[in-house]
Structure formats: structure tokens, C-alpha cells
Short mmCIF file of C-alpha atoms in Angstrom, two decimals:
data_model
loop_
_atom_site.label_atom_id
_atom_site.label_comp_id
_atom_site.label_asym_id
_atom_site.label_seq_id
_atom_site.Cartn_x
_atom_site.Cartn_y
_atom_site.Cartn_z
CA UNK A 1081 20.36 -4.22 8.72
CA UNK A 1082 18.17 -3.41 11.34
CA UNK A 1083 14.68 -3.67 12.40
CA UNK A 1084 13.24 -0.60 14.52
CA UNK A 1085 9.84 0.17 15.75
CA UNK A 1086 8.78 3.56 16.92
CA UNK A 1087 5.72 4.52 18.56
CA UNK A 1088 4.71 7.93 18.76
CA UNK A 1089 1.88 10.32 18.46
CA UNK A 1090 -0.18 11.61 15.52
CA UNK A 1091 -1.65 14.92 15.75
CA UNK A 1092 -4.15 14.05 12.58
CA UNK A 1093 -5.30 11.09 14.47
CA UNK A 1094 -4.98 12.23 18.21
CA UNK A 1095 -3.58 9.71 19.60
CA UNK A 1096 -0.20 7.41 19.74
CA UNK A 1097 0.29 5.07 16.89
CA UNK A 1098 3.43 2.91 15.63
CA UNK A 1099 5.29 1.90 12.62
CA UNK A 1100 7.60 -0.61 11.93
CA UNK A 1101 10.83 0.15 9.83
CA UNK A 1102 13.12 -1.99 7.86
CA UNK A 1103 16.54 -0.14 7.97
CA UNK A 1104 19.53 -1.70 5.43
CA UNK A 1105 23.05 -1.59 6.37
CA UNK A 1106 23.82 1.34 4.07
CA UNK A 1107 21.83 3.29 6.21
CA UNK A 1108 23.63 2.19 9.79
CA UNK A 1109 26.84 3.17 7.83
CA UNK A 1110 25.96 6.23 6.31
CA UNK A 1111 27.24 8.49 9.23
CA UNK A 1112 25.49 10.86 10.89
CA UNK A 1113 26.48 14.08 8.12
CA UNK A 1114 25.99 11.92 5.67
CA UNK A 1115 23.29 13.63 2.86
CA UNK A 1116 22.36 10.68 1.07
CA UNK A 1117 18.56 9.55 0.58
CA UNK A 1118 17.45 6.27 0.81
CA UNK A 1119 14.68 5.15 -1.61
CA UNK A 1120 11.37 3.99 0.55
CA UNK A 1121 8.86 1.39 0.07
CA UNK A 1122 5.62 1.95 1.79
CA UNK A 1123 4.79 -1.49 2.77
CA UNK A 1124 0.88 -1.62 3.94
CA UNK A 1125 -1.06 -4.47 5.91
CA UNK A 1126 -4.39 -6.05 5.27
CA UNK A 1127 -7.60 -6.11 6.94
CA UNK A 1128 -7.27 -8.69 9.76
CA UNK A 1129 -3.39 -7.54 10.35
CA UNK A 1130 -1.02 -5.14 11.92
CA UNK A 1131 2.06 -3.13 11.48
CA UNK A 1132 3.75 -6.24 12.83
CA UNK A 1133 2.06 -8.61 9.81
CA UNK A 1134 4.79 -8.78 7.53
CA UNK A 1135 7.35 -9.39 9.48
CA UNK A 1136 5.98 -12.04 11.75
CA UNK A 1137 4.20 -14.20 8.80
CA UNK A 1138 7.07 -13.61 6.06
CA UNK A 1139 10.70 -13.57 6.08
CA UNK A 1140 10.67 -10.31 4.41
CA UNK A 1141 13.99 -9.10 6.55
CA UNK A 1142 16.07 -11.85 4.69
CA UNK A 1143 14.25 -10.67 1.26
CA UNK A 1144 14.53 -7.58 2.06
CA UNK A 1145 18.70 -7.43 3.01
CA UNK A 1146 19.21 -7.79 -0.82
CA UNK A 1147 18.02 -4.36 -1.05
CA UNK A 1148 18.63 -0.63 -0.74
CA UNK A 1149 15.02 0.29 0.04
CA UNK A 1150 14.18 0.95 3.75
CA UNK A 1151 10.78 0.00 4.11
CA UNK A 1152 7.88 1.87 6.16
CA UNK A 1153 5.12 -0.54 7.99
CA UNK A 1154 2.60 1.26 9.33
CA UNK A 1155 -0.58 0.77 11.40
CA UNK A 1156 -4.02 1.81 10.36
CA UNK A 1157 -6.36 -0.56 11.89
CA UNK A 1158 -9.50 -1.05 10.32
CA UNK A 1159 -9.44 2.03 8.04
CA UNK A 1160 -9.12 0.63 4.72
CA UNK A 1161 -6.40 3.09 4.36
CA UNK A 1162 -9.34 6.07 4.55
CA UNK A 1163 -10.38 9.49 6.70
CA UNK A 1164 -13.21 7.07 7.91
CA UNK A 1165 -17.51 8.17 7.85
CA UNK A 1166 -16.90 7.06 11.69
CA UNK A 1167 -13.69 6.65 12.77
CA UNK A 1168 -10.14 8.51 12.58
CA UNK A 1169 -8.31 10.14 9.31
CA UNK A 1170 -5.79 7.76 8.29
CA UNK A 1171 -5.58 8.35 4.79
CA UNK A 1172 -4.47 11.75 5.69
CA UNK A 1173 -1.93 10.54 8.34
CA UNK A 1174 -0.78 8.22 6.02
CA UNK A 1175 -0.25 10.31 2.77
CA UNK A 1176 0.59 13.77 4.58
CA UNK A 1177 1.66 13.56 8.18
CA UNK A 1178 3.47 10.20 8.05
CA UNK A 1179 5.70 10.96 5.49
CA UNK A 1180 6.97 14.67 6.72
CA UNK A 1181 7.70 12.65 10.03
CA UNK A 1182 9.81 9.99 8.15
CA UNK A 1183 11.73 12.70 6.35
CA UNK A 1184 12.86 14.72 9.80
CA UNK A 1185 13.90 11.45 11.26
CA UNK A 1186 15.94 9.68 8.66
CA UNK A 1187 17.26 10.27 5.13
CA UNK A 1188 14.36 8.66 3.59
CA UNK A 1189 13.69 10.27 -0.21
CA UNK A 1190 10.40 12.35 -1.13
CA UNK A 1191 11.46 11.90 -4.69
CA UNK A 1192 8.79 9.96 -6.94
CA UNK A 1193 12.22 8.04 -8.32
CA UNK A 1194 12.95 6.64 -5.18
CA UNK A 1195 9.02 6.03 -3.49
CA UNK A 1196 7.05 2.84 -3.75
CA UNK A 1197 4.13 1.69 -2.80
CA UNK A 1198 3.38 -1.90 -1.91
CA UNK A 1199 0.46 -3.88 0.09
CA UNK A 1200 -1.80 -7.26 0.53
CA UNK A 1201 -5.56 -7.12 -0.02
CA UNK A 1202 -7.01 -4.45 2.24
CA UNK A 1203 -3.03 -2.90 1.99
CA UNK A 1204 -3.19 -3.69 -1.97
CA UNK A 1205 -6.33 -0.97 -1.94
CA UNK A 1206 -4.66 1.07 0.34
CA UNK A 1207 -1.06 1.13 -2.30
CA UNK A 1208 -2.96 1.31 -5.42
CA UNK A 1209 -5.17 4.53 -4.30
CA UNK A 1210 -2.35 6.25 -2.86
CA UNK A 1211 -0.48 5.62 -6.02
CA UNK A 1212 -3.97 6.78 -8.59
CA UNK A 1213 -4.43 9.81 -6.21
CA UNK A 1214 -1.31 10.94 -6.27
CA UNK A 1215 0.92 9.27 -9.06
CA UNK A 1216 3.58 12.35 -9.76
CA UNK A 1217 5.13 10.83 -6.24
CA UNK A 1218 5.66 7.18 -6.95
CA UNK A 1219 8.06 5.69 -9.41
CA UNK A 1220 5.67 2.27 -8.87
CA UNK A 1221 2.76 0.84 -6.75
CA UNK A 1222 2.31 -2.66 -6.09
CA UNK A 1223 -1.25 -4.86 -5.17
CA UNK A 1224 -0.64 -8.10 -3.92
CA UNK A 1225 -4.23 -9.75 -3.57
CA UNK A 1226 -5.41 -6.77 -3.67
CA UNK A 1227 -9.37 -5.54 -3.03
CA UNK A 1228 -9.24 -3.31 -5.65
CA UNK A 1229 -13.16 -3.79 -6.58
CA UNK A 1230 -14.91 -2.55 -2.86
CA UNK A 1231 -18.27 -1.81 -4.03
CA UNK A 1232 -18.38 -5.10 -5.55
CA UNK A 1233 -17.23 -7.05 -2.47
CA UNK A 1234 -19.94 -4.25 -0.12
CA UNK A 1235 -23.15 -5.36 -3.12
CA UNK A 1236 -22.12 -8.91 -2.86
CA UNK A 1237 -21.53 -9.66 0.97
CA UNK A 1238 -24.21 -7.66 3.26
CA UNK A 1239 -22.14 -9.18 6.11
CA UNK A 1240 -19.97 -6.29 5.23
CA UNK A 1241 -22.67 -3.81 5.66
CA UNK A 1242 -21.40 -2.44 9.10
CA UNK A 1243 -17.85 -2.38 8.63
CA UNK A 1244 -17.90 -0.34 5.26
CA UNK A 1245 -20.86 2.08 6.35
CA UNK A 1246 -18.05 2.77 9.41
CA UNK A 1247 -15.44 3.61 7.03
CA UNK A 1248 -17.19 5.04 3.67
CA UNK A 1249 -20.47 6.15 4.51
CA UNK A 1250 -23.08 4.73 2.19
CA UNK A 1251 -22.18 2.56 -0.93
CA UNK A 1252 -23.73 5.82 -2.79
CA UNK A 1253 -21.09 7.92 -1.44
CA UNK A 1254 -18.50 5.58 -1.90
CA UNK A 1255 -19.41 4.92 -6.05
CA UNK A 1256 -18.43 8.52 -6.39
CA UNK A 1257 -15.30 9.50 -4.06
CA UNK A 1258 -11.61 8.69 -4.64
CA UNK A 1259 -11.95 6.17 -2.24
CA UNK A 1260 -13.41 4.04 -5.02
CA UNK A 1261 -10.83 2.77 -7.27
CA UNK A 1262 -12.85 2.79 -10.34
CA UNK A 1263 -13.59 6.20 -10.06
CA UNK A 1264 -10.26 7.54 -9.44
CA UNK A 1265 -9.01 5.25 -12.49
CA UNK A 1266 -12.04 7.77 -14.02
CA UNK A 1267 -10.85 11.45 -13.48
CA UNK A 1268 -7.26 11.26 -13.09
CA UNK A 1269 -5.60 11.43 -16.17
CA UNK A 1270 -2.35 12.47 -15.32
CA UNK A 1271 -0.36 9.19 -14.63
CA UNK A 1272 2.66 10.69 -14.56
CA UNK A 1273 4.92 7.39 -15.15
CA UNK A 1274 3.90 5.48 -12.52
CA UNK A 1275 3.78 2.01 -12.93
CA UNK A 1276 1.37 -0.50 -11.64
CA UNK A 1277 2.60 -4.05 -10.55
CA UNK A 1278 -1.03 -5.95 -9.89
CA UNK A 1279 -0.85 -9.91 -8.46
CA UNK A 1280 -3.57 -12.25 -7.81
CA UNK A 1281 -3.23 -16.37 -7.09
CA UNK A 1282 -5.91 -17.77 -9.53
CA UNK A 1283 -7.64 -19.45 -6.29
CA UNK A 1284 -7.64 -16.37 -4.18
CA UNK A 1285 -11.36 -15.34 -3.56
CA UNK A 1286 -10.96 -11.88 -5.02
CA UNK A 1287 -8.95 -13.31 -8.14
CA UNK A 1288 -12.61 -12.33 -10.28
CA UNK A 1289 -12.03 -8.59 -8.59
CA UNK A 1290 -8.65 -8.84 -9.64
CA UNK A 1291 -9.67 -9.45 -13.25
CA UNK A 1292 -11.87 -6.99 -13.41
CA UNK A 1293 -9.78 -4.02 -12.33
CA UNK A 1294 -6.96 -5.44 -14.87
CA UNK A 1295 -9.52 -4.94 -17.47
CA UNK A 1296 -10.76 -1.52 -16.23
CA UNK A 1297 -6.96 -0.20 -15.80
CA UNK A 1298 -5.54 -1.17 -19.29
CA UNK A 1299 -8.26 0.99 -21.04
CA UNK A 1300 -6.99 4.30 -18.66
CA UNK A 1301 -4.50 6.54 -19.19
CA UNK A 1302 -2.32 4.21 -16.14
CA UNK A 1303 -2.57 0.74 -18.60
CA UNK A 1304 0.34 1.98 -20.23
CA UNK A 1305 3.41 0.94 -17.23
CA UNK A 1306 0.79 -1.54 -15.70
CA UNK A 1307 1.97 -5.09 -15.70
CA UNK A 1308 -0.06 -7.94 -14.43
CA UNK A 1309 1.15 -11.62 -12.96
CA UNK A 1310 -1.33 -14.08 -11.73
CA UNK A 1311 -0.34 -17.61 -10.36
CA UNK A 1312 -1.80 -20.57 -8.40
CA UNK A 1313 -2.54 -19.53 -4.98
CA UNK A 1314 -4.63 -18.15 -2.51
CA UNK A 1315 -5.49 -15.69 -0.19
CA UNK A 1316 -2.77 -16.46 2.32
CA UNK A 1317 0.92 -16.02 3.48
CA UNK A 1318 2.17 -18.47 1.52
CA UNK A 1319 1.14 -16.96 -1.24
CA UNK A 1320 2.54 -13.61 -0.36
CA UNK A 1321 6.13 -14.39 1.38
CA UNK A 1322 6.75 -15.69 -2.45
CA UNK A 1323 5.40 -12.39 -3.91
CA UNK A 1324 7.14 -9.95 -2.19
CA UNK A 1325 10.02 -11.41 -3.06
CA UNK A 1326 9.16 -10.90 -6.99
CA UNK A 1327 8.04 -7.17 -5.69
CA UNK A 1328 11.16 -6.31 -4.14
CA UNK A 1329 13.25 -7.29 -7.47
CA UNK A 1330 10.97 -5.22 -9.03
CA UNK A 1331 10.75 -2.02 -7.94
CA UNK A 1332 14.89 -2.40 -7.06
CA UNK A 1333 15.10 -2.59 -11.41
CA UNK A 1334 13.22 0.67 -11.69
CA UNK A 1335 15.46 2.39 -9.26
CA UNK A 1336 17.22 5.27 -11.22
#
């Protein structure tokens, strides 16, 4: 196994940028000819973090070693994973440009079988809109604390104010664009077999916001292949180095 980061530049956001990238043996033996393509998990950071988060505060390389997957981590700053009101497009360097890139530089799959989606409260948003935007190419999307319920969190903290206005505009705006979970959950019908993996430690601050979105997803057409685990924990690594673990088993039993 191997752990690689590249820096490089983004024409959508104009300007360099890095990922981090969790390569398994398989892939340092494969040979340079060789055709085969790796399954990917798009592993995504939260608000206060980096690319660097996960592996600094977990141990997810040992976790991870177990695995097949090679696993993406990459930056967005404080962009809840969105083409920001003021700010740069990350949702569409994240869900266009990034992956394209990926694909000419290793054998890393574009096939919904072998993509996942996986992230921690701002990065649990982030996984679980890419994943209701666009579920024909994930076989599974994973929230781990995730802050699912925005306009909830914006109404009942005006401390937020600023930073949200920055990246969604007004909270008017934001009710009624796909950058609001609810609404996505809304008008997209087509879930495509996607399944949903949502996580939440009962003393975690957004475990209410959890609750709620559990509720709203089981009566769409996703509730189907959505599964929901909820332990005692809160919002911290702790609670997360044990979860990815339980994420990592489970996407690797849904690989076909």
C-alpha cells in the first residue's frame, strides 16, 4: 500500500489544489499494461478539516489495507462541497473535473458498481448530495455525522449567517436548490440502486438533524437501500476512526 499526495492545478477553480490518495498493494502490482479498474471511495472532509484530516486523526491506512478500494481525499476548503454565492466552484471540480483527472492518471473505475461515496459532517453533506444528485454513478454513499439538515442548522445559529450567505446565497435560495438536501430528496426520483449508509452518535449535536433526515429519506423513493446505525458518541474522531471502519466493510460487501 501506499500513500501519495498530488498537488496540481484545477482549471474550474483556477488555481493549484491537492488530494490525498490511498493506493492498495494490488494497485503497485498491477503492472503498468495492466487494464484492471480499481473500485474508488470518495472519502470527503468536514468543515474545520483538510485533505490531510483523515489520515492524521484516524488510522484509516491500517483500516483501509484490508481493502481493494483506493480512496480519493480531496480538498475543498470551506465550500460545503458547493459552486459557492462568493467563492470558487467546487462542487463542479469535485463531481466533473476531479474525477476525469483520476481516470487519466490511474485505473480508478467510473462504473456506479465500483464508486462510493463517504464523508464526516460538512463531508457527510458533501457524500450524500453527490450521491441524491447523481445516484446512477454510485453503488453506495455514506454520512458519518453528517449535516444533512443546513437550513435548519443556518435558522437556528445566526452565528452562521456569514459563512452560509458566502457559500449559498440567501437561506431563500438555498430552500429551493439541490444544494438543499431536502429538496433534492424532493425531485429526484430516480434512485437508481444506490444505497444510503447514514450514522449519527446519539450525543453528537446534529444527532436531532440526523433524525430528521432518516425520517424524511425513508418516505422517498431512496428509503428503499437506506440503512441507518446510530450509537453513543459524539461529534469527534473517536467517534469516527470506529465508523469508518464499519463503512469500509460495508461498501467492500456490495462490491460486485
Amino acid at each position: 500500500m501506499a500513500i501519495s499526495r498530488m498537488n496540481f492545478r484545477s482549471e474550474v477553480l483556477g488555481k493549484g489544489t491537492s488530494i490525498n490518495l490511498f493506493l492498495p498493494d494490488s494497485i503497485e502490482n498491477s503492472g503498468e499494461n495492466n487494464s484492471k479498474e480499481f473500485p474508488v471511495i470518495y472519502l470527503l472532509h468536514g468543515w474545520s478539516d483538510d485533505c490531510n484530516a483523515w489520515l492524521n486523526a484516524t488510522s484509516l491506512e491500517r483500516y483501509a489495507s484490508d481493502y481493494p478500494f483506493i480512496i480519493v481525499m480531496p480538498q475543498v476548503e470551506l465550500s460545503f462541497y458547493t459552486d459557492m454565492y462568493e467563492g470558487e466552484p467546487y462542487w463542479t471540480y469535485l463531481t466533473i473535473e476531479l474525477p476525469k483527472k483520476l481516470e487519466q492518471w490511474f485505473h480508478i473505475s467510473s462504473k456506479p458498481e465500483k464508486t462510493f461515496a463517504a464523508g464526516l459532517s460538512m463531508g457527510g453533506y458533501g457524500a450524500f448530495k453527490w450521491a441524491l444528485k447523481y445516484p446512477e454513478r454510485f453503488k453506495a454513499s455514506a454520512s458519518l455525522s453528517g449535516a444533512l439538515d443546513v437550513a435548519t442548522l443556518w435558522k437556528n445559529d445566526s452565528s452562521r449567517e456569514k459563512a452560509l450567505h458566502r457559500i449559498f446565497g440567501s437561506i431563500k435560495t438555498f430552500e429551493k436548490s439541490d444544494n438543499n438536501l431536502y429538496h433534492l430528496l424532493d425531485v429526484n426520483q430516480n434512485s437508481s440502486g444506490c444505497h444510503f449508509i447514514q450514522i449519527c452518535g446519539t450525543e453528537d449535536f446534529l444527532y436531532e438533524n440526523n433524525k430528521r433526515f432518516r425520517n424524511k429519506i425513508l418516505t422517498s423513493s431512496f428509503g428503499a437501500k437506506s440503512s441507518y446505525f446510530e450509537k453513543s458518541g459524539v461529534h469527534d474522531w473517536a467517534f469516527w476512526d470506529e465508523m469508518i471502519q464499519r463503512v469500509l466493510k460495508e461498501f467492500s460487501l456490495l462490491l460486485a
